PDB file of C-alpha atoms in Angstrom:
ATOM      1  CA  TRP A   1     -19.820  68.346 -86.843  1.00  0.00           C
ATOM      2  CA  ARG A   2     -17.733  66.053 -84.680  1.00  0.00           C
ATOM      3  CA  VAL A   3     -15.335  68.621 -83.732  1.00  0.00           C
ATOM      4  CA  GLU A   4     -17.955  71.226 -82.908  1.00  0.00           C
ATOM      5  CA  ALA A   5     -19.792  68.741 -80.846  1.00  0.00           C
ATOM      6  CA  ASP A   6     -16.804  67.766 -78.934  1.00  0.00           C
ATOM      7  CA  GLU A   7     -16.178  71.243 -78.235  1.00  0.00           C
ATOM      8  CA  LEU A   8     -19.562  71.969 -77.136  1.00  0.00           C
ATOM      9  CA  ALA A   9     -19.286  68.858 -74.784  1.00  0.00           C
ATOM     10  CA  ASP A  10     -16.197  70.220 -73.351  1.00  0.00           C
ATOM     11  CA  ASP A  11     -18.000  73.519 -72.704  1.00  0.00           C
ATOM     12  CA  TYR A  12     -20.833  71.811 -70.916  1.00  0.00           C
ATOM     13  CA  LEU A  13     -18.622  69.829 -68.595  1.00  0.00           C
ATOM     14  CA  ASP A  14     -16.839  72.947 -67.786  1.00  0.00           C
ATOM     15  CA  SER A  15     -20.168  74.652 -67.052  1.00  0.00           C
ATOM     16  CA  ALA A  16     -21.353  71.546 -65.104  1.00  0.00           C
ATOM     17  CA  PHE A  17     -18.090  71.349 -63.152  1.00  0.00           C
ATOM     18  CA  HIS A  18     -18.386  74.854 -61.947  1.00  0.00           C
ATOM     19  CA  SER A  19     -22.184  74.991 -61.585  1.00  0.00           C
ATOM     20  CA  ILE A  20     -21.856  71.817 -59.060  1.00  0.00           C
ATOM     21  CA  PHE A  21     -18.546  72.783 -57.244  1.00  0.00           C
ATOM     22  CA  GLY A  22     -18.179  76.439 -57.847  1.00  0.00           C
ATOM     23  CA  ASP A  23     -14.555  77.849 -58.538  1.00  0.00           C
ATOM     24  CA  PRO A  24     -12.088  75.647 -56.742  1.00  0.00           C
ATOM     25  CA  ILE A  25      -9.513  78.583 -56.553  1.00  0.00           C
ATOM     26  CA  LYS A  26     -11.725  80.193 -54.087  1.00  0.00           C
ATOM     27  CA  ASN A  27     -13.322  77.173 -52.301  1.00  0.00           C
ATOM     28  CA  GLU A  28     -16.287  79.235 -51.277  1.00  0.00           C
ATOM     29  CA  GLU A  29     -17.960  76.241 -49.667  1.00  0.00           C
ATOM     30  CA  ASN A  30     -14.853  75.553 -47.467  1.00  0.00           C
ATOM     31  CA  TRP A  31     -14.795  72.044 -48.197  1.00  0.00           C
ATOM     32  CA  GLU A  32     -11.955  69.981 -46.717  1.00  0.00           C
ATOM     33  CA  VAL A  33      -8.596  69.962 -48.374  1.00  0.00           C
ATOM     34  CA  LYS A  34      -5.996  67.047 -48.372  1.00  0.00           C
ATOM     35  CA  LYS A  35      -2.949  66.585 -49.892  1.00  0.00           C
ATOM     36  CA  LEU A  36      -2.888  63.996 -52.721  1.00  0.00           C
ATOM     37  CA  SER A  37      -0.678  61.593 -51.152  1.00  0.00           C
ATOM     38  CA  TYR A  38      -3.229  61.388 -48.010  1.00  0.00           C
ATOM     39  CA  VAL A  39      -6.111  60.462 -50.545  1.00  0.00           C
ATOM     40  CA  ALA A  40      -4.104  58.274 -53.420  1.00  0.00           C
ATOM     41  CA  ASP A  41      -0.880  56.497 -53.973  1.00  0.00           C
ATOM     42  CA  VAL A  42       0.976  58.064 -56.672  1.00  0.00           C
ATOM     43  CA  VAL A  43       3.514  55.897 -58.519  1.00  0.00           C
ATOM     44  CA  SER A  44       5.718  56.684 -61.578  1.00  0.00           C
ATOM     45  CA  GLY A  45       6.195  53.992 -64.317  1.00  0.00           C
ATOM     46  CA  VAL A  46       8.535  51.622 -65.759  1.00  0.00           C
ATOM     47  CA  THR A  47      11.656  53.036 -67.223  1.00  0.00           C
ATOM     48  CA  LYS A  48      12.485  52.278 -70.818  1.00  0.00           C
ATOM     49  CA  GLY A  49      16.208  51.012 -71.805  1.00  0.00           C
ATOM     50  CA  ARG A  50      16.883  49.118 -68.743  1.00  0.00           C
ATOM     51  CA  LYS A  51      19.232  46.003 -69.038  1.00  0.00           C
ATOM     52  CA  LEU A  52      17.293  42.810 -68.698  1.00  0.00           C
ATOM     53  CA  GLN A  53      19.870  40.142 -69.806  1.00  0.00           C
ATOM     54  CA  ASN A  54      19.360  36.700 -68.047  1.00  0.00           C
ATOM     55  CA  LYS A  55      16.033  37.834 -66.206  1.00  0.00           C
ATOM     56  CA  GLU A  56      12.565  36.393 -66.903  1.00  0.00           C
ATOM     57  CA  THR A  57      10.683  38.929 -69.157  1.00  0.00           C
ATOM     58  CA  LEU A  58       7.628  39.457 -71.323  1.00  0.00           C
ATOM     59  CA  PHE A  59       6.444  42.292 -73.873  1.00  0.00           C
ATOM     60  CA  ALA A  60       3.466  44.196 -72.470  1.00  0.00           C
ATOM     61  CA  PRO A  61       1.366  47.212 -73.978  1.00  0.00           C
ATOM     62  CA  TYR A  62       2.547  50.394 -71.990  1.00  0.00           C
ATOM     63  CA  LEU A  63       1.087  53.850 -72.161  1.00  0.00           C
ATOM     64  CA  ARG A  64       3.210  56.872 -73.345  1.00  0.00           C
ATOM     65  CA  VAL A  65       3.030  60.552 -72.884  1.00  0.00           C
ATOM     66  CA  ALA A  66       1.496  60.568 -76.475  1.00  0.00           C
ATOM     67  CA  ASN A  67      -1.278  58.488 -75.509  1.00  0.00           C
ATOM     68  CA  VAL A  68      -2.352  60.909 -72.620  1.00  0.00           C
ATOM     69  CA  GLN A  69      -4.164  63.844 -73.753  1.00  0.00           C
ATOM     70  CA  ASP A  70      -5.916  66.753 -71.511  1.00  0.00           C
ATOM     71  CA  GLY A  71      -8.837  65.063 -70.423  1.00  0.00           C
ATOM     72  CA  TYR A  72      -8.961  62.224 -72.729  1.00  0.00           C
ATOM     73  CA  LEU A  73      -6.888  59.056 -73.921  1.00  0.00           C
ATOM     74  CA  ASP A  74      -5.407  58.865 -77.381  1.00  0.00           C
ATOM     75  CA  LEU A  75      -5.139  54.975 -77.803  1.00  0.00           C
ATOM     76  CA  ASP A  76      -5.044  54.870 -81.671  1.00  0.00           C
ATOM     77  CA  GLU A  77      -1.361  53.628 -81.113  1.00  0.00           C
ATOM     78  CA  ILE A  78      -0.536  51.369 -78.335  1.00  0.00           C
ATOM     79  CA  LYS A  79       3.237  50.249 -78.449  1.00  0.00           C
ATOM     80  CA  GLU A  80       4.816  47.243 -76.235  1.00  0.00           C
ATOM     81  CA  ILE A  81       7.762  47.214 -74.314  1.00  0.00           C
ATOM     82  CA  GLU A  82       9.974  44.407 -72.745  1.00  0.00           C
ATOM     83  CA  VAL A  83       9.628  44.379 -68.942  1.00  0.00           C
ATOM     84  CA  LEU A  84      10.303  42.071 -66.156  1.00  0.00           C
ATOM     85  CA  THR A  85       7.271  39.869 -65.426  1.00  0.00           C
ATOM     86  CA  THR A  86       7.275  41.241 -62.074  1.00  0.00           C
ATOM     87  CA  ASP A  87       6.873  44.716 -63.559  1.00  0.00           C
ATOM     88  CA  VAL A  88       3.429  43.789 -65.033  1.00  0.00           C
ATOM     89  CA  GLU A  89       1.695  43.677 -61.625  1.00  0.00           C
ATOM     90  CA  LYS A  90       3.946  46.467 -60.222  1.00  0.00           C
ATOM     91  CA  TYR A  91       2.671  48.989 -63.022  1.00  0.00           C
ATOM     92  CA  LYS A  92      -0.257  47.516 -64.439  1.00  0.00           C
ATOM     93  CA  LEU A  93      -3.265  50.185 -64.601  1.00  0.00           C
ATOM     94  CA  PHE A  94      -6.565  49.337 -63.040  1.00  0.00           C
ATOM     95  CA  GLU A  95     -10.343  50.663 -63.514  1.00  0.00           C
ATOM     96  CA  GLY A  96     -10.475  54.286 -62.211  1.00  0.00           C
ATOM     97  CA  ASP A  97      -6.816  54.835 -62.199  1.00  0.00           C
ATOM     98  CA  ILE A  98      -5.788  58.424 -62.952  1.00  0.00           C
ATOM     99  CA  VAL A  99      -2.842  58.796 -65.341  1.00  0.00           C
ATOM    100  CA  LEU A 100      -1.125  61.980 -65.640  1.00  0.00           C
ATOM    101  CA  THR A 101       2.077  63.511 -67.598  1.00  0.00           C
ATOM    102  CA  GLU A 102       4.975  64.925 -65.687  1.00  0.00           C
ATOM    103  CA  GLY A 103       5.191  67.708 -68.155  1.00  0.00           C
ATOM    104  CA  GLY A 104       7.623  68.858 -71.112  1.00  0.00           C
ATOM    105  CA  ASP A 105       5.785  71.873 -72.673  1.00  0.00           C
ATOM    106  CA  PRO A 106       4.001  73.958 -69.987  1.00  0.00           C
ATOM    107  CA  ASP A 107       0.623  72.955 -71.193  1.00  0.00           C
ATOM    108  CA  LYS A 108       1.398  69.436 -70.587  1.00  0.00           C
ATOM    109  CA  LEU A 109       1.546  69.916 -66.853  1.00  0.00           C
ATOM    110  CA  GLY A 110      -1.391  67.937 -65.057  1.00  0.00           C
ATOM    111  CA  ARG A 111      -2.495  66.605 -68.230  1.00  0.00           C
ATOM    112  CA  GLY A 112      -4.298  63.594 -67.588  1.00  0.00           C
ATOM    113  CA  ALA A 113      -7.382  61.271 -67.712  1.00  0.00           C
ATOM    114  CA  VAL A 114      -9.215  58.300 -66.125  1.00  0.00           C
ATOM    115  CA  TRP A 115      -8.370  54.718 -67.172  1.00  0.00           C
ATOM    116  CA  HIS A 116     -11.243  52.491 -67.889  1.00  0.00           C
ATOM    117  CA  ASN A 117      -9.166  49.081 -68.964  1.00  0.00           C
ATOM    118  CA  GLU A 118      -9.209  50.199 -72.434  1.00  0.00           C
ATOM    119  CA  VAL A 119      -6.438  47.999 -73.108  1.00  0.00           C
ATOM    120  CA  PRO A 120      -5.816  44.755 -71.144  1.00  0.00           C
ATOM    121  CA  ASN A 121      -2.847  44.343 -68.949  1.00  0.00           C
ATOM    122  CA  CYS A 122      -1.514  47.785 -69.887  1.00  0.00           C
ATOM    123  CA  ILE A 123       1.274  49.262 -67.928  1.00  0.00           C
ATOM    124  CA  HIS A 124       2.692  52.736 -67.885  1.00  0.00           C
ATOM    125  CA  GLN A 125       6.107  54.436 -68.616  1.00  0.00           C
ATOM    126  CA  ASN A 126       8.153  56.676 -66.021  1.00  0.00           C
ATOM    127  CA  HIS A 127       6.870  59.796 -67.592  1.00  0.00           C
ATOM    128  CA  ILE A 128       3.464  59.082 -66.673  1.00  0.00           C
ATOM    129  CA  PHE A 129       2.293  59.181 -62.958  1.00  0.00           C
ATOM    130  CA  ARG A 130      -0.436  56.798 -61.932  1.00  0.00           C
ATOM    131  CA  VAL A 131      -2.716  57.976 -59.198  1.00  0.00           C
ATOM    132  CA  ARG A 132      -4.662  55.341 -57.495  1.00  0.00           C
ATOM    133  CA  LEU A 133      -7.267  56.527 -54.859  1.00  0.00           C
ATOM    134  CA  LYS A 134      -7.218  54.798 -51.287  1.00  0.00           C
ATOM    135  CA  ASN A 135     -10.898  55.049 -50.462  1.00  0.00           C
ATOM    136  CA  ASP A 136     -14.490  55.916 -51.408  1.00  0.00           C
ATOM    137  CA  ASP A 137     -14.311  59.595 -50.705  1.00  0.00           C
ATOM    138  CA  LEU A 138     -13.169  60.578 -54.037  1.00  0.00           C
ATOM    139  CA  ASN A 139     -14.697  59.845 -57.440  1.00  0.00           C
ATOM    140  CA  PRO A 140     -11.679  59.286 -60.017  1.00  0.00           C
ATOM    141  CA  THR A 141     -13.858  61.508 -62.520  1.00  0.00           C
ATOM    142  CA  TYR A 142     -13.936  64.339 -60.394  1.00  0.00           C
ATOM    143  CA  LEU A 143     -10.465  64.129 -59.010  1.00  0.00           C
ATOM    144  CA  SER A 144      -9.404  64.158 -62.848  1.00  0.00           C
ATOM    145  CA  LYS A 145     -11.307  67.263 -63.700  1.00  0.00           C
ATOM    146  CA  LEU A 146      -9.999  69.049 -60.804  1.00  0.00           C
ATOM    147  CA  ILE A 147      -6.557  68.282 -61.344  1.00  0.00           C
ATOM    148  CA  GLY A 148      -6.813  69.458 -65.123  1.00  0.00           C
ATOM    149  CA  SER A 149      -8.665  72.482 -64.267  1.00  0.00           C
ATOM    150  CA  LEU A 150      -7.434  76.105 -63.948  1.00  0.00           C
ATOM    151  CA  TYR A 151      -7.157  75.335 -60.163  1.00  0.00           C
ATOM    152  CA  GLY A 152      -4.676  72.427 -60.812  1.00  0.00           C
ATOM    153  CA  LYS A 153      -2.814  74.094 -63.553  1.00  0.00           C
ATOM    154  CA  LEU A 154      -2.091  77.014 -61.534  1.00  0.00           C
ATOM    155  CA  TYR A 155      -0.502  75.017 -58.927  1.00  0.00           C
ATOM    156  CA  PHE A 156       1.708  72.976 -61.343  1.00  0.00           C
ATOM    157  CA  LEU A 157       2.894  75.794 -62.996  1.00  0.00           C
ATOM    158  CA  LYS A 158       3.886  77.314 -59.652  1.00  0.00           C
ATOM    159  CA  SER A 159       5.339  74.119 -58.305  1.00  0.00           C
ATOM    160  CA  ALA A 160       7.053  72.835 -61.674  1.00  0.00           C
ATOM    161  CA  LYS A 161      10.845  72.926 -62.485  1.00  0.00           C
ATOM    162  CA  GLN A 162      11.241  74.920 -65.378  1.00  0.00           C
ATOM    163  CA  THR A 163      13.694  75.375 -67.961  1.00  0.00           C
ATOM    164  CA  THR A 164      13.816  76.886 -71.265  1.00  0.00           C
ATOM    165  CA  GLY A 165      10.424  76.017 -72.893  1.00  0.00           C
ATOM    166  CA  ILE A 166      10.272  72.926 -70.685  1.00  0.00           C
ATOM    167  CA  ALA A 167       8.362  72.369 -67.249  1.00  0.00           C
ATOM    168  CA  SER A 168       7.923  69.297 -65.329  1.00  0.00           C
ATOM    169  CA  ILE A 169       6.853  68.102 -61.838  1.00  0.00           C
ATOM    170  CA  ASN A 170       8.246  65.218 -59.682  1.00  0.00           C
ATOM    171  CA  SER A 171       6.160  62.720 -57.420  1.00  0.00           C
ATOM    172  CA  THR A 172       6.826  64.721 -54.446  1.00  0.00           C
ATOM    173  CA  GLN A 173       5.476  67.915 -55.822  1.00  0.00           C
ATOM    174  CA  LEU A 174       2.258  65.894 -57.287  1.00  0.00           C
ATOM    175  CA  LYS A 175       1.732  64.192 -53.829  1.00  0.00           C
ATOM    176  CA  LYS A 176       1.544  67.943 -52.397  1.00  0.00           C
ATOM    177  CA  PHE A 177      -1.277  68.716 -54.625  1.00  0.00           C
ATOM    178  CA  PRO A 178      -4.158  70.222 -52.373  1.00  0.00           C
ATOM    179  CA  VAL A 179      -7.481  68.068 -53.188  1.00  0.00           C
ATOM    180  CA  ILE A 180     -10.433  69.845 -52.344  1.00  0.00           C
ATOM    181  CA  ILE A 181     -13.094  67.209 -51.311  1.00  0.00           C
ATOM    182  CA  PRO A 182     -16.674  68.156 -51.840  1.00  0.00           C
ATOM    183  CA  PRO A 183     -19.471  65.754 -50.563  1.00  0.00           C
ATOM    184  CA  ILE A 184     -19.320  62.429 -52.617  1.00  0.00           C
ATOM    185  CA  GLU A 185     -22.828  62.727 -53.885  1.00  0.00           C
ATOM    186  CA  LEU A 186     -21.800  65.989 -55.637  1.00  0.00           C
ATOM    187  CA  GLN A 187     -18.930  64.218 -56.981  1.00  0.00           C
ATOM    188  CA  ASN A 188     -20.939  61.292 -58.300  1.00  0.00           C
ATOM    189  CA  GLN A 189     -23.476  63.694 -59.751  1.00  0.00           C
ATOM    190  CA  PHE A 190     -20.676  65.405 -61.894  1.00  0.00           C
ATOM    191  CA  ALA A 191     -19.364  61.881 -62.759  1.00  0.00           C
ATOM    192  CA  ASP A 192     -22.844  60.842 -64.034  1.00  0.00           C
ATOM    193  CA  ILE A 193     -23.177  63.781 -66.146  1.00  0.00           C
ATOM    194  CA  VAL A 194     -19.408  63.177 -67.745  1.00  0.00           C
ATOM    195  CA  GLN A 195     -20.405  59.556 -68.375  1.00  0.00           C
ATOM    196  CA  GLN A 196     -23.497  60.381 -70.589  1.00  0.00           C
ATOM    197  CA  VAL A 197     -21.942  63.427 -72.089  1.00  0.00           C
ATOM    198  CA  GLU A 198     -19.276  60.996 -73.316  1.00  0.00           C
ATOM    199  CA  SER A 199     -21.991  58.539 -74.464  1.00  0.00           C
ATOM    200  CA  LEU A 200     -23.548  61.495 -76.851  1.00  0.00           C
ATOM    201  CA  LYS A 201     -20.159  62.250 -78.134  1.00  0.00           C
ATOM    202  CA  ASN A 202     -19.987  58.810 -79.685  1.00  0.00           C
ATOM    203  CA  TYR A 203     -22.723  59.418 -81.893  1.00  0.00           C
ATOM    204  CA  GLN A 204     -20.745  60.732 -84.649  1.00  0.00           C
ATOM    205  CA  SER A 205     -23.807  61.162 -87.263  1.00  0.00           C
ATOM    206  CA  GLN A 206     -25.612  63.367 -85.091  1.00  0.00           C
ATOM    207  CA  SER A 207     -25.961  66.953 -86.447  1.00  0.00           C
ATOM    208  CA  LYS A 208     -24.777  70.012 -84.272  1.00  0.00           C
ATOM    209  CA  GLN A 209     -28.494  71.006 -83.742  1.00  0.00           C
ATOM    210  CA  GLU A 210     -29.178  67.550 -82.729  1.00  0.00           C
ATOM    211  CA  ILE A 211     -26.375  67.318 -80.127  1.00  0.00           C
ATOM    212  CA  ASP A 212     -27.232  70.937 -79.162  1.00  0.00           C
ATOM    213  CA  ASN A 213     -30.559  69.812 -78.220  1.00  0.00           C
ATOM    214  CA  LEU A 214     -29.585  66.605 -76.632  1.00  0.00           C
ATOM    215  CA  PHE A 215     -26.907  68.442 -74.443  1.00  0.00           C
ATOM    216  CA  ASN A 216     -29.668  70.989 -73.379  1.00  0.00           C
ATOM    217  CA  THR A 217     -32.022  68.556 -72.110  1.00  0.00           C
ATOM    218  CA  LEU A 218     -29.336  66.360 -70.178  1.00  0.00           C
ATOM    219  CA  MET A 219     -28.136  69.528 -68.409  1.00  0.00           C
ATOM    220  CA  GLN A 220     -31.596  70.543 -67.475  1.00  0.00           C
ATOM    221  CA  LYS A 221     -32.664  67.109 -66.021  1.00  0.00           C
ATOM    222  CA  ALA A 222     -28.998  66.818 -64.418  1.00  0.00           C
ATOM    223  CA  PHE A 223     -29.441  70.326 -62.431  1.00  0.00           C
ATOM    224  CA  LYS A 224     -33.110  69.262 -61.283  1.00  0.00           C
ATOM    225  CA  GLY A 225     -31.812  65.857 -59.986  1.00  0.00           C
ATOM    226  CA  GLU A 226     -33.598  64.080 -62.983  1.00  0.00           C
ATOM    227  CA  LEU A 227     -30.637  62.428 -64.220  1.00  0.00           C
ATOM    228  CA  VAL A 228     -31.101  58.715 -64.739  1.00  0.00           C
ATOM    229  CA  CYS A 229     -27.777  56.691 -64.438  1.00  0.00           C
TER     230      CYS A 229
END
């Protein structure tokens, strides 16, 4: 039931996203579009295998490509890496950061999720980009979903450097990503739906029918403006 429930939840979130924002490829509301670099700081992570002799170091948990999935984080195994003490502050992840993989297989382009301080003092490796919003005009949950949508995937596939079976993007290409900026109230509404759906997904003991009923009730309330946050 859990797999079916998760698939159902993902379907609901896709439906909610398009119901609230429409098709971002068309942007029929003509919402403002800005390059990602104007609305967020984009930083690559720490490089493995550097020579650190005779320097002050420590071991820190770090996020690897395997930890960053499409729309969620797989944190079952978090490894540690030896880094300079100054690297921890430089690469430390904060609440609301978006983490994105640079690629590999074409389906990994733009793959990412929002960080919620799941692992204290965690940093990220150089094959993962950290996107940190500069102001409150954007909700990270909305932006993460936009980047991971068909709209985002088409941009990355068009922009990526591709060799045999491998596709990757660099920070320059990522910084040029065209961010559609709807009213923040709509972004927050979507983020509230995501939060509540994620809470429902945690009820592993629920039957498929029970989860179906709960989701239907939630979505009806959301689109009537009755969602309680």
